[in-house]
PDB file of C-alpha atoms and ligand atoms in Angstrom:
ATOM      1  CA  MET F   1      20.881   7.561  -8.932  1.00 86.00           C
ATOM      2  CA  ALA F   2      19.849   3.928  -8.503  1.00 95.00           C
ATOM      3  CA  LEU F   3      17.975   1.868  -5.939  1.00 97.00           C
ATOM      4  CA  SER F   4      20.007  -0.246  -3.523  1.00 97.00           C
ATOM      5  CA  VAL F   5      17.684  -3.213  -4.147  1.00 97.00           C
ATOM      6  CA  LYS F   6      16.847  -5.407  -7.138  1.00 96.00           C
ATOM      7  CA  HIS F   7      13.327  -6.203  -5.917  1.00 98.00           C
ATOM      8  CA  LEU F   8      10.671  -4.262  -4.034  1.00 98.00           C
ATOM      9  CA  LEU F   9       9.783  -6.895  -1.448  1.00 98.00           C
ATOM     10  CA  GLY F  10       8.938  -4.593   1.434  1.00 98.00           C
ATOM     11  CA  ILE F  11       9.654  -1.125   2.820  1.00 98.00           C
ATOM     12  CA  LYS F  12      11.747  -2.855   5.486  1.00 98.00           C
ATOM     13  CA  TYR F  13      14.450  -3.524   2.876  1.00 98.00           C
ATOM     14  CA  LEU F  14      14.602   0.052   1.509  1.00 98.00           C
ATOM     15  CA  SER F  15      16.979   2.737   2.730  1.00 98.00           C
ATOM     16  CA  LEU F  16      15.814   6.311   3.306  1.00 98.00           C
ATOM     17  CA  GLU F  17      17.664   7.236   0.090  1.00 98.00           C
ATOM     18  CA  ASP F  18      15.716   4.566  -1.834  1.00 98.00           C
ATOM     19  CA  ILE F  19      12.407   5.936  -0.531  1.00 98.00           C
ATOM     20  CA  LEU F  20      13.331   9.533  -1.366  1.00 98.00           C
ATOM     21  CA  LEU F  21      14.470   8.500  -4.844  1.00 98.00           C
ATOM     22  CA  ILE F  22      11.141   6.742  -5.501  1.00 98.00           C
ATOM     23  CA  LEU F  23       9.153   9.759  -4.229  1.00 98.00           C
ATOM     24  CA  GLU F  24      11.162  12.201  -6.355  1.00 98.00           C
ATOM     25  CA  THR F  25      10.901  10.014  -9.462  1.00 98.00           C
ATOM     26  CA  ALA F  26       7.148   9.717  -8.873  1.00 98.00           C
ATOM     27  CA  GLU F  27       6.862  13.518  -8.805  1.00 98.00           C
ATOM     28  CA  ASN F  28       8.251  13.607 -12.344  1.00 97.00           C
ATOM     29  CA  PHE F  29       5.903  10.850 -13.464  1.00 98.00           C
ATOM     30  CA  LYS F  30       2.913  12.625 -11.905  1.00 98.00           C
ATOM     31  CA  GLU F  31       3.712  15.545 -14.145  1.00 97.00           C
ATOM     32  CA  VAL F  32       3.915  13.221 -17.160  1.00 96.00           C
ATOM     33  CA  ILE F  33       0.525  11.599 -16.508  1.00 95.00           C
ATOM     34  CA  ASN F  34      -1.106  15.000 -16.248  1.00 95.00           C
ATOM     35  CA  ARG F  35       0.062  15.964 -19.737  1.00 94.00           C
ATOM     36  CA  PRO F  36      -2.169  15.445 -22.796  1.00 95.00           C
ATOM     37  CA  ILE F  37       0.294  12.746 -23.957  1.00 94.00           C
ATOM     38  CA  LYS F  38       0.600  10.562 -20.880  1.00 93.00           C
ATOM     39  CA  ARG F  39       3.116   8.011 -22.104  1.00 93.00           C
ATOM     40  CA  VAL F  40       6.871   7.792 -21.859  1.00 95.00           C
ATOM     41  CA  PRO F  41       8.391   4.782 -23.592  1.00 94.00           C
ATOM     42  CA  SER F  42      11.035   4.098 -20.909  1.00 95.00           C
ATOM     43  CA  LEU F  43      10.076   0.402 -20.549  1.00 97.00           C
ATOM     44  CA  ARG F  44       9.558  -0.290 -24.259  1.00 94.00           C
ATOM     45  CA  ASP F  45      11.805  -3.373 -24.216  1.00 92.00           C
ATOM     46  CA  ILE F  46      10.599  -4.722 -20.876  1.00 97.00           C
ATOM     47  CA  THR F  47       7.941  -7.394 -20.369  1.00 97.00           C
ATOM     48  CA  ILE F  48       6.072  -7.442 -17.079  1.00 98.00           C
ATOM     49  CA  ALA F  49       3.752 -10.153 -15.752  1.00 97.00           C
ATOM     50  CA  ASN F  50       1.115  -9.175 -13.213  1.00 97.00           C
ATOM     51  CA  LEU F  51       0.452 -12.212 -11.029  1.00 96.00           C
ATOM     52  CA  PHE F  52      -2.645 -11.804  -8.894  1.00 95.00           C
ATOM     53  CA  PHE F  53      -3.318 -14.718  -6.577  1.00 93.00           C
ATOM     54  CA  GLU F  54      -5.736 -12.589  -4.540  1.00 92.00           C
ATOM     55  CA  ASN F  55      -8.550 -10.157  -5.420  1.00 87.00           C
ATOM     56  CA  SER F  56      -7.639  -6.581  -6.197  1.00 91.00           C
ATOM     57  CA  THR F  57      -9.175  -3.564  -7.912  1.00 89.00           C
ATOM     58  CA  ARG F  58      -7.054  -0.455  -7.316  1.00 94.00           C
ATOM     59  CA  THR F  59      -3.635  -2.077  -7.079  1.00 97.00           C
ATOM     60  CA  ARG F  60      -4.033  -4.287 -10.162  1.00 96.00           C
ATOM     61  CA  LEU F  61      -5.433  -1.522 -12.365  1.00 97.00           C
ATOM     62  CA  SER F  62      -2.876   0.951 -11.061  1.00 98.00           C
ATOM     63  CA  PHE F  63       0.076  -1.326 -11.861  1.00 98.00           C
ATOM     64  CA  GLU F  64      -1.374  -2.136 -15.264  1.00 98.00           C
ATOM     65  CA  LEU F  65      -1.855   1.521 -16.119  1.00 98.00           C
ATOM     66  CA  ALA F  66       1.634   2.407 -14.839  1.00 98.00           C
ATOM     67  CA  GLU F  67       3.119  -0.307 -17.080  1.00 98.00           C
ATOM     68  CA  LYS F  68       1.121   0.899 -20.096  1.00 97.00           C
ATOM     69  CA  ARG F  69       2.116   4.516 -19.510  1.00 97.00           C
ATOM     70  CA  LEU F  70       5.770   3.373 -19.553  1.00 98.00           C
ATOM     71  CA  GLY F  71       5.284   1.415 -22.781  1.00 97.00           C
ATOM     72  CA  ALA F  72       5.998  -2.064 -21.322  1.00 98.00           C
ATOM     73  CA  ASP F  73       4.591  -5.322 -22.712  1.00 98.00           C
ATOM     74  CA  ILE F  74       2.172  -6.827 -20.205  1.00 97.00           C
ATOM     75  CA  LEU F  75       0.906 -10.276 -19.266  1.00 96.00           C
ATOM     76  CA  ASN F  76      -1.997 -10.525 -16.821  1.00 94.00           C
ATOM     77  CA  PHE F  77      -2.417 -13.624 -14.723  1.00 90.00           C
ATOM     78  CA  THR F  78      -5.318 -14.277 -12.361  1.00 86.00           C
ATOM     79  CA  ALA F  79      -4.935 -17.339 -10.136  1.00 81.00           C
ATOM     80  CA  SER F  80      -8.598 -18.352 -10.181  1.00 76.00           C
ATOM     81  CA  ALA F  81      -8.463 -18.737 -13.976  1.00 68.00           C
ATOM     82  CA  SER F  82      -5.128 -20.598 -14.052  1.00 69.00           C
ATOM     83  CA  SER F  83      -3.480 -24.005 -13.616  1.00 70.00           C
ATOM     84  CA  VAL F  84      -2.867 -23.173  -9.945  1.00 70.00           C
ATOM     85  CA  THR F  85      -6.346 -24.636  -9.462  1.00 70.00           C
ATOM     86  CA  LYS F  86      -4.955 -27.853 -11.037  1.00 77.00           C
ATOM     87  CA  GLY F  87      -2.250 -28.166  -8.373  1.00 82.00           C
ATOM     88  CA  GLU F  88       0.748 -26.435  -9.982  1.00 86.00           C
ATOM     89  CA  THR F  89       3.254 -24.971  -7.483  1.00 89.00           C
ATOM     90  CA  LEU F  90       4.007 -21.240  -7.315  1.00 91.00           C
ATOM     91  CA  VAL F  91       7.612 -21.703  -8.497  1.00 93.00           C
ATOM     92  CA  ASP F  92       6.525 -23.902 -11.435  1.00 92.00           C
ATOM     93  CA  THR F  93       3.804 -21.459 -12.489  1.00 90.00           C
ATOM     94  CA  VAL F  94       6.207 -18.535 -12.329  1.00 93.00           C
ATOM     95  CA  ASN F  95       9.070 -20.349 -14.089  1.00 94.00           C
ATOM     96  CA  ASN F  96       6.710 -21.211 -16.945  1.00 93.00           C
ATOM     97  CA  ILE F  97       5.740 -17.568 -17.255  1.00 93.00           C
ATOM     98  CA  LEU F  98       9.388 -16.484 -17.091  1.00 94.00           C
ATOM     99  CA  SER F  99      10.404 -18.850 -19.899  1.00 94.00           C
ATOM    100  CA  MET F 100       8.254 -16.662 -22.159  1.00 93.00           C
ATOM    101  CA  LYS F 101      10.989 -14.034 -21.634  1.00 94.00           C
ATOM    102  CA  VAL F 102       9.361 -11.980 -18.918  1.00 96.00           C
ATOM    103  CA  ASP F 103      11.666  -9.496 -17.165  1.00 97.00           C
ATOM    104  CA  MET F 104       9.676  -8.341 -14.141  1.00 97.00           C
ATOM    105  CA  LEU F 105       6.936  -9.721 -11.937  1.00 98.00           C
ATOM    106  CA  VAL F 106       4.332  -7.844  -9.962  1.00 98.00           C
ATOM    107  CA  MET F 107       2.773 -10.248  -7.482  1.00 97.00           C
ATOM    108  CA  ARG F 108      -0.095 -10.149  -5.001  1.00 97.00           C
ATOM    109  CA  HIS F 109      -0.399 -13.284  -2.903  1.00 96.00           C
ATOM    110  CA  PRO F 110      -2.410 -14.273   0.200  1.00 94.00           C
ATOM    111  CA  ASN F 111       0.620 -15.762   1.973  1.00 95.00           C
ATOM    112  CA  PRO F 112       2.949 -13.479   3.983  1.00 97.00           C
ATOM    113  CA  GLY F 113       6.490 -13.836   2.636  1.00 97.00           C
ATOM    114  CA  ALA F 114       5.397 -15.112  -0.811  1.00 96.00           C
ATOM    115  CA  ALA F 115       7.341 -12.401  -2.688  1.00 98.00           C
ATOM    116  CA  ILE F 116      10.494 -12.999  -0.611  1.00 98.00           C
ATOM    117  CA  PHE F 117      10.197 -16.749  -1.209  1.00 97.00           C
ATOM    118  CA  LEU F 118       9.866 -16.219  -4.945  1.00 96.00           C
ATOM    119  CA  SER F 119      12.845 -13.856  -5.061  1.00 96.00           C
ATOM    120  CA  ASN F 120      14.993 -16.755  -3.784  1.00 96.00           C
ATOM    121  CA  HIS F 121      13.817 -19.058  -6.559  1.00 94.00           C
ATOM    122  CA  VAL F 122      13.542 -17.028  -9.779  1.00 93.00           C
ATOM    123  CA  SER F 123      15.717 -14.557 -11.625  1.00 89.00           C
ATOM    124  CA  ALA F 124      13.201 -11.793 -12.524  1.00 95.00           C
ATOM    125  CA  ASN F 125      12.815  -8.530 -10.609  1.00 97.00           C
ATOM    126  CA  ILE F 126       9.878  -8.788  -8.251  1.00 98.00           C
ATOM    127  CA  VAL F 127       7.497  -6.130  -6.985  1.00 98.00           C
ATOM    128  CA  ASN F 128       5.409  -7.159  -3.995  1.00 98.00           C
ATOM    129  CA  ALA F 129       1.866  -5.882  -4.604  1.00 98.00           C
ATOM    130  CA  GLY F 130       0.751  -7.161  -1.179  1.00 98.00           C
ATOM    131  CA  ASP F 131       1.614 -10.459   0.529  1.00 97.00           C
ATOM    132  CA  GLY F 132      -1.058 -11.515   3.016  1.00 96.00           C
ATOM    133  CA  THR F 133      -0.840  -9.621   6.304  1.00 95.00           C
ATOM    134  CA  HIS F 134       2.840  -8.758   5.744  1.00 97.00           C
ATOM    135  CA  GLU F 135       3.732  -5.804   3.475  1.00 98.00           C
ATOM    136  CA  HIS F 136       2.215  -3.651   0.733  1.00 98.00           C
ATOM    137  CA  PRO F 137       5.156  -1.386  -0.128  1.00 98.00           C
ATOM    138  CA  THR F 138       3.703   0.585  -3.052  1.00 98.00           C
ATOM    139  CA  GLN F 139       0.672   1.484  -0.922  1.00 98.00           C
ATOM    140  CA  ALA F 140       2.931   2.917   1.799  1.00 98.00           C
ATOM    141  CA  LEU F 141       4.938   4.840  -0.798  1.00 99.00           C
ATOM    142  CA  LEU F 142       1.825   6.346  -2.373  1.00 98.00           C
ATOM    143  CA  ASP F 143       0.506   7.212   1.094  1.00 98.00           C
ATOM    144  CA  ALA F 144       3.798   8.966   1.927  1.00 99.00           C
ATOM    145  CA  PHE F 145       3.735  10.760  -1.440  1.00 98.00           C
ATOM    146  CA  THR F 146       0.169  11.972  -0.774  1.00 98.00           C
ATOM    147  CA  ILE F 147       0.976  13.172   2.767  1.00 98.00           C
ATOM    148  CA  ARG F 148       4.062  14.984   1.497  1.00 98.00           C
ATOM    149  CA  GLU F 149       2.058  16.602  -1.281  1.00 98.00           C
ATOM    150  CA  LYS F 150      -0.568  17.805   1.197  1.00 98.00           C
ATOM    151  CA  LEU F 151       1.632  18.838   4.159  1.00 98.00           C
ATOM    152  CA  GLY F 152       4.947  19.714   2.488  1.00 97.00           C
ATOM    153  CA  GLU F 153       7.039  17.245   4.433  1.00 96.00           C
ATOM    154  CA  ILE F 154       6.705  14.143   6.561  1.00 98.00           C
ATOM    155  CA  LYS F 155       9.527  14.665   9.035  1.00 98.00           C
ATOM    156  CA  GLY F 156       8.097  15.565  12.449  1.00 98.00           C
ATOM    157  CA  LYS F 157       4.490  14.894  11.416  1.00 98.00           C
ATOM    158  CA  LYS F 158       2.209  12.748  13.573  1.00 98.00           C
ATOM    159  CA  ILE F 159       0.382   9.969  11.800  1.00 98.00           C
ATOM    160  CA  ALA F 160      -2.280   7.748  13.370  1.00 98.00           C
ATOM    161  CA  ILE F 161      -3.111   4.440  11.719  1.00 98.00           C
ATOM    162  CA  ILE F 162      -6.597   3.463  12.823  1.00 98.00           C
ATOM    163  CA  GLY F 163      -8.443   0.143  12.604  1.00 98.00           C
ATOM    164  CA  ASP F 164      -7.472  -3.471  12.053  1.00 97.00           C
ATOM    165  CA  ILE F 165      -3.703  -3.275  12.479  1.00 97.00           C
ATOM    166  CA  SER F 166      -3.199  -7.030  13.001  1.00 96.00           C
ATOM    167  CA  HIS F 167      -4.497  -8.147   9.610  1.00 95.00           C
ATOM    168  CA  SER F 168      -3.279  -5.184   7.576  1.00 96.00           C
ATOM    169  CA  ARG F 169      -0.209  -5.208   5.341  1.00 97.00           C
ATOM    170  CA  VAL F 170      -0.815  -1.496   4.744  1.00 98.00           C
ATOM    171  CA  ALA F 171      -0.195  -0.803   8.457  1.00 98.00           C
ATOM    172  CA  LEU F 172       3.213  -2.496   8.638  1.00 98.00           C
ATOM    173  CA  SER F 173       4.506  -0.966   5.393  1.00 98.00           C
ATOM    174  CA  ASN F 174       3.259   2.462   6.496  1.00 98.00           C
ATOM    175  CA  ILE F 175       4.963   2.177   9.873  1.00 98.00           C
ATOM    176  CA  PHE F 176       8.338   1.327   8.278  1.00 98.00           C
ATOM    177  CA  CYS F 177       8.002   4.014   5.590  1.00 98.00           C
ATOM    178  CA  LEU F 178       6.817   6.852   7.820  1.00 98.00           C
ATOM    179  CA  GLN F 179       9.415   6.139  10.499  1.00 98.00           C
ATOM    180  CA  LYS F 180      12.227   6.124   7.920  1.00 98.00           C
ATOM    181  CA  LEU F 181      10.930   9.497   6.709  1.00 98.00           C
ATOM    182  CA  GLY F 182      11.037  10.876  10.275  1.00 98.00           C
ATOM    183  CA  ALA F 183       7.353  10.837  11.241  1.00 98.00           C
ATOM    184  CA  GLU F 184       5.905   9.789  14.586  1.00 98.00           C
ATOM    185  CA  VAL F 185       3.418   6.939  14.287  1.00 98.00           C
ATOM    186  CA  MET F 186       0.539   5.873  16.526  1.00 98.00           C
ATOM    187  CA  VAL F 187      -1.719   2.881  16.008  1.00 98.00           C
ATOM    188  CA  CYS F 188      -5.292   2.861  17.284  1.00 98.00           C
ATOM    189  CA  GLY F 189      -7.855   0.074  17.388  1.00 98.00           C
ATOM    190  CA  PRO F 190      -9.432  -2.551  19.609  1.00 97.00           C
ATOM    191  CA  THR F 191      -6.935  -4.422  21.848  1.00 96.00           C
ATOM    192  CA  THR F 192      -7.613  -7.598  19.891  1.00 96.00           C
ATOM    193  CA  LEU F 193      -6.721  -5.990  16.549  1.00 96.00           C
ATOM    194  CA  ILE F 194      -3.347  -4.541  17.594  1.00 97.00           C
ATOM    195  CA  PRO F 195      -0.448  -7.014  17.760  1.00 96.00           C
ATOM    196  CA  LYS F 196       1.381  -7.167  21.116  1.00 94.00           C
ATOM    197  CA  HIS F 197       4.765  -6.406  19.524  1.00 93.00           C
ATOM    198  CA  MET F 198       3.614  -3.017  18.136  1.00 95.00           C
ATOM    199  CA  ALA F 199       5.288  -0.937  20.866  1.00 92.00           C
ATOM    200  CA  SER F 200       8.607  -2.688  20.107  1.00 96.00           C
ATOM    201  CA  LEU F 201       8.477  -1.120  16.619  1.00 97.00           C
ATOM    202  CA  GLY F 202       8.670   2.294  18.278  1.00 97.00           C
ATOM    203  CA  VAL F 203       5.051   3.259  17.626  1.00 98.00           C
ATOM    204  CA  ARG F 204       2.594   4.662  20.178  1.00 98.00           C
ATOM    205  CA  VAL F 205      -0.432   2.508  20.904  1.00 98.00           C
ATOM    206  CA  THR F 206      -3.887   3.672  21.957  1.00 98.00           C
ATOM    207  CA  HIS F 207      -7.315   2.131  22.093  1.00 98.00           C
ATOM    208  CA  ASN F 208      -9.004   5.514  22.310  1.00 98.00           C
ATOM    209  CA  LEU F 209     -10.035   7.026  18.966  1.00 98.00           C
ATOM    210  CA  ARG F 210     -10.414  10.572  20.306  1.00 98.00           C
ATOM    211  CA  GLU F 211      -6.902  10.468  21.762  1.00 98.00           C
ATOM    212  CA  ALA F 212      -5.481   9.350  18.396  1.00 98.00           C
ATOM    213  CA  LEU F 213      -7.373  12.006  16.437  1.00 98.00           C
ATOM    214  CA  ASN F 214      -6.471  14.796  18.875  1.00 98.00           C
ATOM    215  CA  TRP F 215      -2.790  13.802  18.655  1.00 98.00           C
ATOM    216  CA  CYS F 216      -2.370  13.353  14.900  1.00 98.00           C
ATOM    217  CA  ASP F 217      -1.872  15.541  11.829  1.00 98.00           C
ATOM    218  CA  VAL F 218      -2.914  12.678   9.547  1.00 98.00           C
ATOM    219  CA  ALA F 219      -5.270   9.729  10.127  1.00 98.00           C
ATOM    220  CA  ASN F 220      -4.846   6.676   7.901  1.00 98.00           C
ATOM    221  CA  VAL F 221      -8.063   4.710   8.294  1.00 98.00           C
ATOM    222  CA  LEU F 222      -8.091   0.965   7.611  1.00 98.00           C
ATOM    223  CA  ARG F 223     -10.835  -1.480   6.739  1.00 95.00           C
ATOM    224  CA  ILE F 224     -11.627  -4.391   9.041  1.00 93.00           C
ATOM    225  CA  GLN F 225      -9.994  -7.202   7.062  1.00 86.00           C
ATOM    226  CA  LEU F 226     -12.777  -9.728   7.702  1.00 82.00           C
ATOM    227  CA  GLU F 227     -11.505 -12.106   5.008  1.00 84.00           C
ATOM    228  CA  ARG F 228      -8.310 -12.678   7.042  1.00 84.00           C
ATOM    229  CA  GLN F 229      -9.978 -13.011  10.449  1.00 84.00           C
ATOM    230  CA  ASP F 230     -10.267 -16.580  11.685  1.00 85.00           C
ATOM    231  CA  ILE F 231     -12.221 -15.761  14.860  1.00 84.00           C
ATOM    232  CA  LYS F 232     -14.395 -12.883  16.071  1.00 88.00           C
ATOM    233  CA  TYR F 233     -12.112 -10.074  17.298  1.00 90.00           C
ATOM    234  CA  PHE F 234     -14.821  -7.723  18.606  1.00 91.00           C
ATOM    235  CA  PRO F 235     -18.345  -8.312  19.895  1.00 89.00           C
ATOM    236  CA  SER F 236     -20.337  -6.601  17.137  1.00 92.00           C
ATOM    237  CA  LEU F 237     -19.917  -4.308  14.158  1.00 93.00           C
ATOM    238  CA  ARG F 238     -22.204  -1.827  15.902  1.00 95.00           C
ATOM    239  CA  GLU F 239     -19.850  -1.637  18.862  1.00 96.00           C
ATOM    240  CA  TYR F 240     -16.831  -1.236  16.557  1.00 96.00           C
ATOM    241  CA  ILE F 241     -18.547   1.643  14.754  1.00 97.00           C
ATOM    242  CA  MET F 242     -19.403   3.333  18.077  1.00 97.00           C
ATOM    243  CA  LEU F 243     -15.827   3.101  19.381  1.00 97.00           C
ATOM    244  CA  PHE F 244     -13.664   3.360  16.243  1.00 98.00           C
ATOM    245  CA  GLY F 245     -15.869   4.631  13.403  1.00 98.00           C
ATOM    246  CA  ILE F 246     -14.804   8.039  12.107  1.00 98.00           C
ATOM    247  CA  ASN F 247     -17.753  10.379  11.622  1.00 98.00           C
ATOM    248  CA  LYS F 248     -18.294  14.080  10.973  1.00 98.00           C
ATOM    249  CA  ALA F 249     -19.189  14.854  14.613  1.00 98.00           C
ATOM    250  CA  ILE F 250     -15.860  13.586  15.954  1.00 98.00           C
ATOM    251  CA  ILE F 251     -13.859  15.250  13.168  1.00 98.00           C
ATOM    252  CA  ASP F 252     -15.640  18.597  13.725  1.00 97.00           C
ATOM    253  CA  SER F 253     -15.024  18.404  17.482  1.00 98.00           C
ATOM    254  CA  LEU F 254     -11.205  18.359  17.060  1.00 98.00           C
ATOM    255  CA  ASP F 255      -9.301  21.576  17.745  1.00 95.00           C
ATOM    256  CA  HIS F 256      -7.286  21.248  14.522  1.00 97.00           C
ATOM    257  CA  GLU F 257      -7.872  20.027  10.980  1.00 97.00           C
ATOM    258  CA  ILE F 258      -6.484  16.610  10.091  1.00 98.00           C
ATOM    259  CA  VAL F 259      -5.817  14.952   6.734  1.00 98.00           C
ATOM    260  CA  ILE F 260      -7.679  11.688   6.166  1.00 98.00           C
ATOM    261  CA  LEU F 261      -6.301   8.779   4.157  1.00 98.00           C
ATOM    262  CA  HIS F 262      -7.802   5.369   3.401  1.00 98.00           C
ATOM    263  CA  PRO F 263      -6.196   2.755   1.129  1.00 98.00           C
ATOM    264  CA  GLY F 264      -9.591   1.491  -0.071  1.00 96.00           C
ATOM    265  CA  PRO F 265     -11.775  -0.412  -0.444  1.00 95.00           C
ATOM    266  CA  ILE F 266     -13.913   1.692   1.902  1.00 96.00           C
ATOM    267  CA  ASN F 267     -16.713   0.148   3.910  1.00 95.00           C
ATOM    268  CA  ARG F 268     -18.853   3.271   4.108  1.00 97.00           C
ATOM    269  CA  GLY F 269     -20.568   3.642   7.463  1.00 97.00           C
ATOM    270  CA  VAL F 270     -18.229   1.181   9.166  1.00 96.00           C
ATOM    271  CA  GLU F 271     -14.681   2.541   9.651  1.00 97.00           C
ATOM    272  CA  ILE F 272     -15.597   5.879   8.060  1.00 98.00           C
ATOM    273  CA  THR F 273     -18.843   7.663   7.216  1.00 98.00           C
ATOM    274  CA  SER F 274     -19.533   8.949   3.701  1.00 98.00           C
ATOM    275  CA  ASP F 275     -19.514  12.622   4.720  1.00 98.00           C
ATOM    276  CA  VAL F 276     -15.944  12.251   6.055  1.00 98.00           C
ATOM    277  CA  ALA F 277     -14.713  10.058   3.187  1.00 98.00           C
ATOM    278  CA  ASP F 278     -16.042  12.566   0.654  1.00 98.00           C
ATOM    279  CA  SER F 279     -15.000  15.710   2.584  1.00 98.00           C
ATOM    280  CA  SER F 280     -12.302  18.197   1.611  1.00 97.00           C
ATOM    281  CA  GLN F 281     -10.066  16.784   4.377  1.00 98.00           C
ATOM    282  CA  SER F 282     -10.050  13.390   2.668  1.00 98.00           C
ATOM    283  CA  VAL F 283      -7.281  12.673   0.142  1.00 98.00           C
ATOM    284  CA  ILE F 284      -8.554   9.197  -0.748  1.00 98.00           C
ATOM    285  CA  LEU F 285      -8.836   9.843  -4.486  1.00 98.00           C
ATOM    286  CA  ASP F 286      -5.485  11.686  -4.523  1.00 98.00           C
ATOM    287  CA  GLN F 287      -3.995   8.469  -3.142  1.00 98.00           C
ATOM    288  CA  VAL F 288      -5.410   6.527  -6.094  1.00 98.00           C
ATOM    289  CA  GLU F 289      -4.110   9.113  -8.579  1.00 97.00           C
ATOM    290  CA  ASN F 290      -0.668   9.154  -6.951  1.00 98.00           C
ATOM    291  CA  GLY F 291      -0.556   5.358  -6.954  1.00 98.00           C
ATOM    292  CA  VAL F 292      -0.022   5.296 -10.711  1.00 98.00           C
ATOM    293  CA  ALA F 293       2.925   7.719 -10.480  1.00 98.00           C
ATOM    294  CA  ILE F 294       4.481   5.765  -7.595  1.00 98.00           C
ATOM    295  CA  ARG F 295       4.174   2.467  -9.464  1.00 98.00           C
ATOM    296  CA  MET F 296       5.654   4.031 -12.595  1.00 98.00           C
ATOM    297  CA  ALA F 297       8.599   5.205 -10.480  1.00 98.00           C
ATOM    298  CA  VAL F 298       9.125   1.806  -8.869  1.00 98.00           C
ATOM    299  CA  LEU F 299       8.950  -0.078 -12.181  1.00 98.00           C
ATOM    300  CA  TYR F 300      11.171   2.437 -13.941  1.00 98.00           C
ATOM    301  CA  LEU F 301      13.834   2.320 -11.217  1.00 98.00           C
ATOM    302  CA  LEU F 302      13.760  -1.485 -10.947  1.00 98.00           C
ATOM    303  CA  ALA F 303      13.906  -1.852 -14.736  1.00 95.00           C
ATOM    304  CA  GLY F 304      17.348  -0.292 -14.488  1.00 89.00           C
ATOM    305  CA  LYS F 305      18.268  -3.434 -12.548  1.00 79.00           C
ATOM    306  CA  VAL F 306      16.926  -6.025 -15.025  1.00 76.00           C
ATOM    307  CA  SER F 307      19.425  -8.942 -15.253  1.00 62.00           C
ATOM    308  CA  SER F 308      21.854  -7.241 -12.891  1.00 47.00           C
TER     309      SER F 308
HETATM  310  C1  NCD S 401      -5.439  -2.754   0.688  1.00 94.06           C
HETATM  311  C2  NCD S 401      -4.919  -4.146   0.493  1.00 94.06           C
HETATM  312  O1  NCD S 401      -5.340  -4.879  -0.397  1.00 94.06           O
HETATM  313  O2  NCD S 401      -4.039  -4.478   1.276  1.00 94.06           O
HETATM  314  N1  NCD S 401      -6.042  -2.193  -0.422  1.00 94.06           N
HETATM  315  C3  NCD S 401      -5.296  -1.736  -1.459  1.00 94.06           C
HETATM  316  O3  NCD S 401      -4.352  -2.341  -1.892  1.00 94.06           O
HETATM  317  N2  NCD S 401      -5.657  -0.539  -1.954  1.00 94.06           N
HETATM  318  C4  NCD S 401      -6.242  -2.614   1.912  1.00 94.06           C
HETATM  319  C5  NCD S 401      -7.490  -3.416   2.062  1.00 94.06           C
HETATM  320  O4  NCD S 401      -7.741  -4.390   1.375  1.00 94.06           O
HETATM  321  O5  NCD S 401      -8.256  -3.064   2.971  1.00 94.06           O
END
């Protein structure tokens, strides 16, 4: 089995078969990374450059570990410490890196569409590790993997994505991924943080947190992406917390138990309180663990497409 794509630019470009193949491959890799010997040398002859033009903790470390577990050679590039600050263009920077015989690129970039743009200009296989407010495909895949692991299957499940939908790449990738897998999706947040076109994607929209939590099997809680907000989208943080903050009292008042996801980084006491984030209903650290397996699967499957 092979992927239908040469790059992972977004979930939008994957078929259901592609998604299922990645999830199944990740299951095998999860088993591998839980063994005493955690490495498989599948990417021994592959060189991967990690290009991070934006801050990252989880995603960068997770990709790096996935590459190491697969035995790849790795180059790490951080924009703030590079010639980008001297005015070099993205294509020039990347072409210089590629002339050192690099096969694959993992890129995080603040501009939406940066990975798609690059895929039109260079020959290497590209994995989008988050492009501005657009897509974050490996996050959506690891979220789907974690939900599947917890609930058995995704088809027919109800998933509420709660918080700053407008500025979140995690939201869009999750919507595409969960819908392809047959889930029903609802978004919940302040009117100003939910794009007007949301309903046209076939998702339910609510501005009432209790309604979203009562409806869903799974709540994926997002951070307010202040670094991407140009204006003030809600009157005060205190008001946001009162209307959209997830706390123990509201979770305990539901008539059924829900699974709680968060892509991190968490702002404790803002979108979620510590007692909920650290509760047995939360799968936040499972998401991080599963992220390595998902990224191993993506890199392994795309490596089969090197120079094709
Ligand atoms: C997310 C991101 O960077 O898009 N985090 C992540 O990759 N784990 C979400 C966020 O920054 O809030």
